[in-house]
């Protein structure tokens, strides 16, 4: 999907990543159907940041919009990576959970409402520590509740990526969409270097970082459903198609045996070369005799 | 303090189940068994350190790839077995210093492993299995999200060595550009920053704070007190909804989580306008 494109196409395309969070959210809806809820004019700000001398933001870095996408009811929740690194605080976390719960209620009442999460987040906002962590636990629960009735789509487009507890939220989603510019992981490079040492992870090694967390790698591993270029039109079409596709037969995070068997098959006696694309269709087609390459070739993702 | 991570998990698993072993074929770092509590059978789960783990970053009581998948499998096994019968309670005993911080873990997608365990726990809860978490030591960050934080009811010991948090104190101070002393000072007025379990209790997330102080050598009275609290939590769970709303509807949450409640009210109000 990220095939080479001509320079003309490149110049003509409209970047999705360069849009701010509110514009990204708005761009996904059918024209003039979008409406922002608990927006900046409601001024529900973090009660905890001012106590620490940090300026809050009127939307707490989280935008909730509802409307229709491809004629179907949907709610989009977009995180603003420019505010506190998209970190989950009490208010932004409650916005997401509450939107998911309302979509779930409508869906149970026969009005299926999909949720699209535009994730640009390093995880829990440390200035709200325990309430951020609690919010993430509630977000995970509410995604799992909603996805029985309507798909939950996580989009990881920009370079902030999706880390920390929110990587679990992406993990339990119905579908994950990434661009090659996006990154996905539980622990970021700096945290690993700090906790386990520079031999374990050199956080200044950009190519190492991208070869582990980057959208292309995650797609090749089958940990992501769709890889799209940074193109607003492609992103809109992708989201619309996934909503139309509905709930997958089985969610990725329900497939314990499949993913567990991959881990069991790995040789951990030496540090891994991240250039080796674990489990990819390509690596299965061109075996090099490395032990750590499992033989499971089931097509597990839902594309 | 963190040197002791995992000891209490094993101690309390043994105190409550009379055993300290894994299920056949499982890792030695995931203790699991079915024993009776109250008048029914329950599945007990606990993650303990394995100094010989084949994943070097998961040897000290961290929740790593294999621990997460083992938990997920043992929970899904219970869901499947009880599908058409009475839903067995699941008791998570928690003393985890964190998730595993390693390069191998990230390459292999530890976020999905953690998601699989959280998914299994939440799915069990929604299916009607009373899910009770007993925090006997540390419950930190991704380790807690993976093992325990999906519970209907959270129980914790009122002891200074019990710690629930998003990040350990030193790295949290560094990342927020503070000294540990500054962080501790701020935490006196900003409750969610606090590393004290009694402050955590004020957030309204806990069901009970239990007066247990012999964390590593509990007295028979303490064991019986904990057992009774678990039985009570199971009964309370069966009377209520299967989601996590008690965490923002509790009396303490009505004070500490005002902003959460305000957002929920405002969104509900504007949803159909």
Coordinates of C-alpha atoms in Angstrom, one line a residue:
Chain A
X1 CA 0.0 0.0 0.0
X2 CA 2.9 2.3 0.5
X3 CA 4.0 1.7 -3.0
X4 CA 6.2 4.2 -4.8
X5 CA 4.3 7.2 -6.1
X6 CA 5.2 9.7 -8.7
X7 CA 6.5 13.0 -7.7
X8 CA 3.4 14.7 -9.1
X9 CA 1.1 12.6 -7.0
X10 CA 3.4 13.3 -4.0
X11 CA 3.1 17.1 -4.5
X12 CA -0.7 16.9 -5.0
X13 CA -1.5 14.8 -2.0
X14 CA -2.7 16.4 1.2
X15 CA -0.8 15.2 4.3
X16 CA -2.9 13.8 7.1
X17 CA -0.2 14.2 9.7
X18 CA 0.3 17.9 9.1
X19 CA -3.4 18.6 10.0
X20 CA -4.0 19.5 13.6
X21 CA -6.0 17.1 15.7
X22 CA -9.3 18.9 15.3
X23 CA -8.9 19.1 11.5
X24 CA -7.9 15.5 11.3
X25 CA -11.0 14.4 13.2
X26 CA -13.3 16.7 11.0
X27 CA -11.7 15.4 7.8
X28 CA -13.0 11.9 8.4
X29 CA -16.7 12.8 8.5
X30 CA -19.2 13.1 5.7
X31 CA -19.5 16.8 4.8
X32 CA -21.3 18.9 7.4
X33 CA -22.3 16.0 9.6
X34 CA -19.6 16.6 12.3
X35 CA -20.3 18.2 15.6
X36 CA -17.8 18.6 18.4
X37 CA -18.8 17.5 21.9
X38 CA -17.4 18.9 25.2
X39 CA -15.4 21.2 23.1
X40 CA -13.1 24.1 24.0
X41 CA -16.0 26.4 24.8
X42 CA -17.2 24.0 27.5
X43 CA -13.8 24.8 29.1
X44 CA -13.5 21.5 31.0
X45 CA -9.8 21.6 31.8
X46 CA -7.5 19.5 33.8
X47 CA -7.9 20.4 37.5
X48 CA -4.4 19.0 38.3
X49 CA -2.1 20.9 35.9
X50 CA -2.7 24.4 37.3
X51 CA -1.7 23.1 40.8
X52 CA 1.7 22.3 39.3
X53 CA 2.2 25.5 37.4
X54 CA 1.3 23.9 34.1
X55 CA -1.1 25.8 31.8
X56 CA -4.1 23.7 31.0
X57 CA -5.8 23.6 27.6
X58 CA -9.6 24.2 27.1
X59 CA -10.1 20.9 25.4
X60 CA -7.4 19.1 27.5
X61 CA -5.8 17.9 24.2
X62 CA -8.7 15.6 23.3
X63 CA -11.3 16.3 20.6
X64 CA -14.6 14.4 20.5
X65 CA -16.7 14.6 17.3
X66 CA -19.7 12.8 16.2
X67 CA -21.5 12.5 12.9
X68 CA -21.6 10.1 10.0
X69 CA -18.8 8.4 8.0
X70 CA -19.9 6.8 4.8
X71 CA -23.5 7.3 6.0
X72 CA -22.9 5.4 9.2
X73 CA -22.9 6.8 12.8
X74 CA -19.5 7.3 14.2
X75 CA -17.6 9.1 16.9
X76 CA -14.0 10.2 16.4
X77 CA -11.7 10.9 19.4
X78 CA -8.5 12.7 18.4
X79 CA -5.5 13.4 20.7
X80 CA -3.5 16.5 20.2
X81 CA 0.1 15.5 20.4
X82 CA 1.1 19.2 20.7
X83 CA -0.4 19.3 24.2
X84 CA 1.5 17.4 26.8
X85 CA 2.6 14.9 24.2
X86 CA -0.9 13.6 23.8
X87 CA -0.6 12.3 27.4
X88 CA -3.8 10.8 29.0
X89 CA -5.0 12.9 31.9
X90 CA -8.2 12.7 33.9
X91 CA -10.2 14.9 31.5
X92 CA -8.9 13.6 28.2
X93 CA -9.2 10.0 29.4
X94 CA -12.7 10.5 30.6
X95 CA -13.7 12.1 27.3
X96 CA -12.5 9.0 25.4
X97 CA -14.1 6.5 27.9
X98 CA -17.4 8.4 27.9
X99 CA -17.6 8.7 24.1
X100 CA -17.0 4.9 23.9
X101 CA -19.7 4.2 26.5
X102 CA -22.2 6.4 24.7
X103 CA -21.4 4.8 21.4
X104 CA -21.9 1.4 23.1
X105 CA -25.2 2.4 24.6
X106 CA -26.5 3.6 21.1
X107 CA -25.1 0.4 19.5
X108 CA -26.9 -1.8 22.1
X109 CA -30.1 0.1 21.3
X110 CA -29.9 -0.8 17.6
X111 CA -28.0 2.2 16.4
X112 CA -24.5 0.9 15.7
X113 CA -21.9 3.7 16.3
X114 CA -18.3 3.0 15.4
X115 CA -15.4 4.7 17.2
X116 CA -12.3 6.0 15.5
X117 CA -9.3 6.8 17.8
X118 CA -6.7 9.1 16.4
X119 CA -3.8 8.2 18.7
X120 CA -0.9 10.6 19.1
X121 CA 0.1 9.8 22.6
X122 CA 3.0 8.8 24.8
X123 CA 0.6 7.2 27.2
X124 CA -0.2 8.3 30.8
X125 CA 0.3 12.1 31.4
X126 CA 2.7 11.9 34.4
X127 CA 1.4 15.1 35.9
X128 CA -1.8 13.2 36.5
X129 CA -0.1 9.9 37.1
X130 CA -2.6 7.7 39.0
X131 CA -5.7 9.2 37.4
X132 CA -4.1 8.8 34.0
X133 CA -3.3 5.2 34.6
X134 CA -6.8 4.5 36.0
X135 CA -8.3 6.3 32.9
X136 CA -6.3 3.9 30.6
X137 CA -7.7 0.9 32.4
X138 CA -11.2 2.3 31.9
X139 CA -10.5 3.1 28.2
X140 CA -9.4 -0.5 27.6
X141 CA -12.5 -1.8 29.2
X142 CA -14.8 0.5 27.2
X143 CA -13.2 -0.4 23.9
X144 CA -13.8 -4.1 24.7
X145 CA -17.4 -3.4 25.5
X146 CA -18.1 -1.4 22.4
X147 CA -16.3 -3.6 19.9
X148 CA -18.9 -6.4 20.4
X149 CA -21.4 -4.1 18.7
X150 CA -19.5 -1.8 16.4
X151 CA -15.9 -1.6 15.2
X152 CA -13.3 0.4 17.1
X153 CA -10.5 1.7 14.8
X154 CA -7.2 3.0 16.1
X155 CA -5.3 5.2 13.8
X156 CA -1.6 5.9 14.5
X157 CA -0.5 8.4 11.9
X158 CA 2.1 10.8 13.3
X159 CA 5.6 10.6 14.6
X160 CA 4.6 10.9 18.3
X161 CA 3.1 7.4 17.8
X162 CA 1.3 5.4 20.4
X163 CA 3.1 4.3 23.5
X164 CA 2.7 3.3 27.1
X165 CA -0.7 2.1 28.3
X166 CA -2.4 3.4 25.2
X167 CA -0.6 0.8 23.1
X168 CA -2.8 -1.7 25.0
X169 CA -5.8 0.4 23.9
X170 CA -4.7 0.1 20.3
X171 CA -4.0 -3.6 20.9
X172 CA -7.6 -4.4 21.9
X173 CA -9.1 -2.4 19.0
X174 CA -10.9 -4.0 16.1
X175 CA -8.5 -2.6 13.6
X176 CA -5.2 -0.7 13.7
X177 CA -4.3 1.7 10.8
X178 CA -0.7 3.1 10.6
X179 CA 1.3 5.3 8.3
X180 CA 5.0 4.5 7.8
X181 CA 5.6 7.7 9.9
X182 CA 3.7 6.2 12.9
X183 CA 5.2 4.2 15.7
X184 CA 3.7 1.7 18.1
X185 CA 5.1 0.0 21.2
X186 CA 4.6 -0.4 24.9
X187 CA 7.9 1.1 26.1
X188 CA 9.6 3.9 24.2
X189 CA 13.4 3.8 23.5
X190 CA 14.3 6.4 26.2
X191 CA 12.5 4.4 28.9
X192 CA 14.2 1.2 27.9
X193 CA 17.6 2.8 27.8
X194 CA 16.9 4.3 31.2
X195 CA 15.6 1.1 32.8
X196 CA 17.7 -1.5 31.1
X197 CA 20.8 0.3 29.9
X198 CA 22.2 1.6 26.6
X199 CA 23.4 -1.9 25.6
X200 CA 19.8 -3.0 25.7
X201 CA 18.5 0.0 23.7
X202 CA 20.4 2.9 22.3
X203 CA 17.7 5.6 22.2
X204 CA 19.8 7.8 19.9
X205 CA 19.8 5.1 17.2
X206 CA 17.0 6.4 14.9
X207 CA 17.2 3.5 12.4
X208 CA 17.0 1.0 15.3
X209 CA 13.9 2.8 16.6
X210 CA 12.1 2.8 13.2
X211 CA 13.0 -0.7 12.4
X212 CA 11.3 -1.8 15.6
X213 CA 8.3 0.5 16.1
X214 CA 7.7 1.9 12.7
X215 CA 4.4 1.4 10.8
X216 CA 6.0 -0.6 8.0
X217 CA 7.6 -3.0 10.5
X218 CA 4.4 -3.4 12.5
X219 CA 2.4 -4.0 9.3
X220 CA 5.0 -6.6 8.1
X221 CA 4.6 -8.4 11.4
X222 CA 0.9 -8.6 11.1
X223 CA 0.4 -6.4 14.1
X224 CA -1.4 -3.8 12.1
X225 CA -4.3 -4.2 9.7
X226 CA -3.7 -1.4 7.2
X227 CA -0.7 0.6 6.2
X228 CA -1.5 3.8 4.4
X229 CA 0.6 6.7 3.1
X230 CA 0.4 10.0 4.8
X231 CA -2.4 11.1 2.5
X232 CA -5.6 12.5 3.9
X233 CA -7.8 11.1 1.1
X234 CA -6.3 7.6 1.5
X235 CA -6.9 7.9 5.3
X236 CA -10.5 8.9 4.9
X237 CA -11.2 6.1 2.4
X238 CA -9.5 3.5 4.7
X239 CA -11.5 4.5 7.8
X240 CA -14.7 4.6 5.8
X241 CA -14.0 1.1 4.4
X242 CA -13.2 -0.4 7.8
X243 CA -16.4 1.1 9.3
X244 CA -18.3 -0.4 6.4
X245 CA -16.6 -3.7 7.0
X246 CA -17.9 -3.9 10.5
X247 CA -16.8 -6.0 13.4
X248 CA -14.0 -8.6 12.6
X249 CA -14.9 -12.2 13.1
X250 CA -12.2 -12.4 15.8
X251 CA -10.3 -9.6 17.3
X252 CA -6.5 -9.8 17.3
X253 CA -6.1 -9.6 21.1
X254 CA -8.5 -12.6 21.5
X255 CA -6.1 -14.9 19.6
X256 CA -4.0 -16.1 22.4
X257 CA -2.8 -19.4 20.9
X258 CA -1.6 -17.9 17.7
X259 CA 0.4 -15.0 19.1
X260 CA 1.6 -17.0 22.1
X261 CA 3.0 -19.8 19.9
X262 CA 5.0 -17.2 18.0
X263 CA 6.7 -16.1 21.3
X264 CA 7.3 -19.6 22.3
X265 CA 9.1 -20.3 19.0
X266 CA 11.6 -17.5 19.5
X267 CA 15.2 -18.1 20.4
X268 CA 16.2 -15.5 23.1
X269 CA 19.7 -16.7 23.6
X270 CA 21.2 -13.7 21.8
X271 CA 20.0 -10.1 21.3
X272 CA 17.8 -9.8 18.2
X273 CA 18.6 -8.1 15.0
X274 CA 15.6 -5.9 14.4
X275 CA 16.2 -6.0 10.7
X276 CA 14.8 -9.5 10.8
X277 CA 11.2 -9.0 10.3
X278 CA 9.6 -11.5 12.6
X279 CA 6.6 -13.4 11.2
X280 CA 6.4 -11.5 8.0
X281 CA 5.0 -13.0 4.9
X282 CA 8.2 -12.0 3.2
X283 CA 10.5 -13.7 5.7
X284 CA 8.5 -16.9 5.4
X285 CA 8.9 -16.8 1.7
X286 CA 12.7 -16.3 2.0
X287 CA 13.9 -18.4 4.9
X288 CA 17.4 -17.8 5.9
X289 CA 17.7 -20.6 8.4
X290 CA 17.4 -18.5 11.5
X291 CA 16.0 -20.4 14.4
X292 CA 13.8 -17.6 15.6
X293 CA 11.6 -17.6 12.5
X294 CA 8.4 -19.3 13.4
X295 CA 6.7 -21.4 10.7
X296 CA 3.1 -20.2 11.4
X297 CA 1.9 -18.8 8.1
X298 CA -1.7 -18.3 9.0
X299 CA -3.1 -15.0 7.7
X300 CA -4.2 -13.7 11.1
X301 CA -5.0 -10.1 10.3
X302 CA -8.3 -8.9 9.2
X303 CA -7.5 -7.0 6.1
Chain B
X1 CA 12.0 -1.9 48.8
X2 CA 11.8 -3.0 45.1
X3 CA 14.3 -5.7 45.9
X4 CA 11.4 -7.5 47.6
X5 CA 9.1 -7.3 44.7
X6 CA 7.5 -10.7 44.1
X7 CA 8.1 -12.1 47.6
X8 CA 4.8 -10.9 48.8
X9 CA 3.0 -12.2 45.8
X10 CA 4.2 -15.7 46.5
X11 CA 3.6 -15.4 50.3
X12 CA 0.0 -14.3 49.8
X13 CA -0.7 -16.8 47.0
X14 CA 0.4 -19.5 49.4
X15 CA -1.5 -18.1 52.3
X16 CA -4.7 -18.0 50.4
X17 CA -4.4 -21.1 48.3
X18 CA -2.2 -23.4 50.3
X19 CA 0.0 -23.9 47.2
X20 CA 2.7 -22.1 45.3
X21 CA 3.0 -23.7 41.9
X22 CA 2.2 -23.1 38.3
X23 CA -0.2 -25.1 36.2
X24 CA 1.3 -28.0 34.1
X25 CA 3.3 -26.7 31.2
X26 CA 3.3 -23.1 32.4
X27 CA 6.1 -20.7 33.4
X28 CA 7.3 -20.8 36.9
X29 CA 6.6 -17.1 37.1
X30 CA 2.9 -17.4 36.8
X31 CA 1.3 -19.1 39.8
X32 CA -2.2 -20.4 39.1
X33 CA -4.6 -22.7 40.9
X34 CA -8.3 -23.4 41.6
X35 CA -9.2 -23.5 45.3
X36 CA -12.3 -22.8 47.3
X37 CA -13.0 -19.4 48.9
X38 CA -16.2 -18.8 50.7
X39 CA -18.5 -21.5 49.4
X40 CA -17.2 -21.7 45.9
X41 CA -14.2 -22.4 43.7
X42 CA -12.1 -19.5 42.4
X43 CA -9.1 -19.2 40.1
X44 CA -6.1 -17.5 41.7
X45 CA -3.4 -15.9 39.6
X46 CA -0.1 -14.3 40.5
X47 CA 3.0 -13.2 38.7
X48 CA 6.3 -13.8 40.6
X49 CA 9.9 -13.3 39.7
X50 CA 11.8 -15.9 37.7
X51 CA 15.6 -15.3 37.9
X52 CA 16.1 -17.8 35.1
X53 CA 13.6 -16.4 32.6
X54 CA 14.8 -16.8 29.1
X55 CA 13.8 -13.1 28.6
X56 CA 16.6 -11.2 30.5
X57 CA 14.4 -8.2 31.1
X58 CA 11.7 -10.2 32.8
X59 CA 13.6 -11.8 35.6
X60 CA 12.8 -9.6 38.5
X61 CA 9.0 -9.6 38.8
X62 CA 8.2 -7.7 35.7
X63 CA 5.3 -8.8 33.6
X64 CA 6.8 -9.8 30.2
X65 CA 5.6 -11.4 27.0
X66 CA 5.4 -14.9 28.4
X67 CA 3.7 -13.9 31.6
X68 CA 1.1 -11.9 29.8
X69 CA 0.2 -14.7 27.4
X70 CA 0.1 -17.3 30.2
X71 CA -2.3 -15.1 32.1
X72 CA -4.4 -14.6 29.0
X73 CA -4.5 -18.4 28.4
X74 CA -5.4 -19.3 32.0
X75 CA -8.2 -16.7 32.1
X76 CA -9.7 -17.7 28.7
X77 CA -9.6 -21.3 29.9
X78 CA -11.9 -20.3 32.8
X79 CA -14.2 -18.4 30.6
X80 CA -14.6 -21.3 28.2
X81 CA -15.0 -23.9 31.0
X82 CA -17.7 -21.9 32.8
X83 CA -19.5 -20.7 29.6
X84 CA -22.8 -22.4 30.4
X85 CA -22.4 -22.7 34.2
X86 CA -21.8 -20.6 37.3
X87 CA -19.0 -18.0 36.6
X88 CA -16.0 -18.8 38.8
X89 CA -14.4 -15.8 40.6
X90 CA -10.9 -14.9 39.4
X91 CA -8.6 -13.5 42.0
X92 CA -5.5 -11.6 40.8
X93 CA -2.7 -11.3 43.5
X94 CA -0.5 -8.4 42.5
X95 CA 3.1 -7.5 43.3
X96 CA 4.6 -6.5 40.0
X97 CA 7.4 -3.9 39.7
X98 CA 6.4 -3.0 36.1
X99 CA 6.2 -4.4 32.6
X100 CA 9.4 -5.7 31.1
X101 CA 11.6 -3.0 29.5
X102 CA 13.5 -4.7 26.8
X103 CA 14.4 -4.6 23.1
X104 CA 13.3 -8.1 22.4
X105 CA 10.0 -7.4 24.1
X106 CA 9.3 -4.4 21.8
X107 CA 10.4 -6.2 18.7
X108 CA 8.0 -9.1 19.5
X109 CA 5.1 -6.7 20.3
X110 CA 4.8 -6.8 24.1
X111 CA 2.0 -4.2 23.7
X112 CA -0.1 -7.0 22.1
X113 CA 0.8 -9.5 24.8
X114 CA -0.3 -7.0 27.5
X115 CA -3.5 -6.2 25.5
X116 CA -4.2 -10.0 25.3
X117 CA -4.1 -10.3 29.1
X118 CA -6.1 -7.2 29.8
X119 CA -8.6 -8.3 27.1
X120 CA -9.0 -11.7 28.8
X121 CA -9.5 -10.2 32.2
X122 CA -12.1 -7.7 30.9
X123 CA -13.8 -10.3 28.9
X124 CA -14.1 -12.5 32.0
X125 CA -15.6 -9.6 33.9
X126 CA -18.1 -8.8 31.2
X127 CA -19.1 -12.5 31.1
X128 CA -20.0 -12.3 34.8
X129 CA -16.9 -13.7 36.4
X130 CA -16.3 -11.7 39.6
X131 CA -12.8 -10.3 39.1
X132 CA -11.1 -9.3 42.4
X133 CA -7.6 -7.9 42.6
X134 CA -5.6 -8.0 45.8
X135 CA -2.6 -5.6 45.8
X136 CA 0.0 -6.9 48.2
X137 CA 3.1 -5.0 47.1
X138 CA 3.7 -3.0 43.9
X139 CA 1.3 -2.4 41.1
X140 CA 3.1 -0.3 38.6
X141 CA 2.2 1.0 35.2
X142 CA 1.9 -1.5 32.3
X143 CA 2.5 -4.3 34.7
X144 CA -0.7 -3.4 36.6
X145 CA -2.6 -2.7 33.3
X146 CA -1.7 -6.3 32.2
X147 CA -2.3 -8.0 35.5
X148 CA -5.0 -6.8 37.8
X149 CA -6.3 -3.3 36.7
X150 CA -9.4 -4.7 34.9
X151 CA -10.9 -6.0 38.2
X152 CA -14.5 -5.3 39.4
X153 CA -13.1 -4.6 42.9
X154 CA -9.6 -3.6 44.0
X155 CA -8.3 -4.5 47.5
X156 CA -5.0 -3.2 48.8
X157 CA -3.1 -3.4 52.0
X158 CA -2.7 -0.2 54.1
X159 CA 1.0 -0.4 54.3
X160 CA 3.8 2.0 53.2
X161 CA 5.4 -0.7 51.1
X162 CA 2.2 -1.1 49.0
X163 CA 2.6 1.1 45.9
X164 CA 0.2 1.8 43.0
X165 CA 1.5 4.1 40.4
X166 CA 2.0 5.1 36.8
X167 CA 5.8 5.2 37.2
X168 CA 8.5 4.7 39.8
X169 CA 9.4 7.9 41.7
X170 CA 12.9 8.6 40.3
X171 CA 12.1 8.3 36.5
X172 CA 8.8 10.1 37.0
X173 CA 10.7 13.0 38.7
X174 CA 13.3 13.1 35.9
X175 CA 10.7 13.1 33.1
X176 CA 8.7 15.8 34.6
X177 CA 11.9 17.8 35.3
X178 CA 11.6 17.8 39.1
X179 CA 13.7 16.5 41.9
X180 CA 12.3 13.6 43.9
X181 CA 11.9 16.1 46.8
X182 CA 9.8 18.4 44.7
X183 CA 7.7 15.6 43.5
X184 CA 7.1 14.5 47.0
X185 CA 6.2 18.0 48.1
X186 CA 3.7 18.4 45.1
X187 CA 2.2 15.0 45.9
X188 CA 1.0 16.4 49.2
X189 CA -1.5 18.6 47.4
X190 CA -1.9 16.7 44.1
X191 CA -3.4 13.4 45.1
X192 CA -2.9 11.5 41.9
X193 CA 0.8 12.1 42.1
X194 CA 1.2 10.6 45.6
X195 CA 3.1 7.4 46.2
X196 CA 1.2 6.7 49.4
X197 CA -1.5 4.0 49.3
X198 CA -3.7 6.0 51.7
X199 CA -3.7 8.9 49.2
X200 CA -4.5 6.5 46.4
X201 CA -7.5 5.3 48.4
X202 CA -8.9 8.9 48.3
X203 CA -9.2 8.7 44.5
X204 CA -12.2 6.3 44.9
X205 CA -10.8 3.5 42.8
X206 CA -10.3 1.0 45.7
X207 CA -13.0 -1.1 47.2
X208 CA -11.2 -1.6 50.5
X209 CA -8.0 -0.7 52.1
X210 CA -7.1 -3.6 54.4
X211 CA -5.3 -3.3 57.8
X212 CA -2.5 -5.8 57.1
X213 CA 1.0 -5.1 58.1
X214 CA 2.8 -8.4 58.2
X215 CA 3.2 -8.5 54.4
X216 CA 5.8 -11.2 54.3
X217 CA 4.7 -13.3 57.2
X218 CA 1.0 -12.8 57.7
X219 CA -0.7 -13.9 60.9
X220 CA -3.7 -16.3 60.7
X221 CA -6.0 -13.4 61.7
X222 CA -4.7 -11.3 58.8
X223 CA -5.2 -14.2 56.4
X224 CA -8.7 -14.7 57.6
X225 CA -9.4 -11.0 57.3
X226 CA -8.2 -10.9 53.7
X227 CA -10.1 -14.0 52.8
X228 CA -13.3 -12.5 54.2
X229 CA -12.7 -9.3 52.3
X230 CA -12.4 -11.2 49.1
X231 CA -15.6 -13.2 49.8
X232 CA -17.4 -9.9 50.5
X233 CA -16.0 -8.3 47.3
X234 CA -17.2 -11.3 45.3
X235 CA -20.7 -11.0 46.7
X236 CA -20.7 -7.2 46.2
X237 CA -19.6 -7.7 42.6
X238 CA -22.3 -10.1 41.8
X239 CA -24.9 -7.5 42.8
X240 CA -23.6 -4.8 40.5
X241 CA -22.9 -4.1 36.8
X242 CA -20.0 -5.8 35.0
X243 CA -18.3 -2.6 33.9
X244 CA -16.0 -0.3 35.8
X245 CA -18.5 2.5 36.7
X246 CA -18.0 1.9 40.5
X247 CA -14.6 3.6 40.0
X248 CA -16.1 6.9 39.3
X249 CA -19.4 6.5 41.2
X250 CA -17.9 5.6 44.6
X251 CA -18.2 8.2 47.4
X252 CA -14.5 9.1 47.2
X253 CA -14.6 9.4 43.4
X254 CA -17.5 11.9 43.8
X255 CA -14.9 14.2 45.4
X256 CA -11.6 13.2 43.7
X257 CA -12.9 12.6 40.2
X258 CA -15.2 15.6 39.8
X259 CA -13.7 16.3 36.4
X260 CA -14.4 12.8 35.2
X261 CA -18.0 13.0 36.3
X262 CA -18.4 16.5 34.7
X263 CA -17.1 15.3 31.4
X264 CA -19.4 12.2 31.4
X265 CA -22.4 14.4 32.3
X266 CA -21.6 17.0 29.6
X267 CA -21.0 14.4 26.8
X268 CA -24.2 12.6 27.7
X269 CA -26.1 15.8 27.6
X270 CA -24.6 16.9 24.2
X271 CA -24.6 13.5 22.6
X272 CA -28.1 13.7 21.1
X273 CA -28.5 17.5 20.9

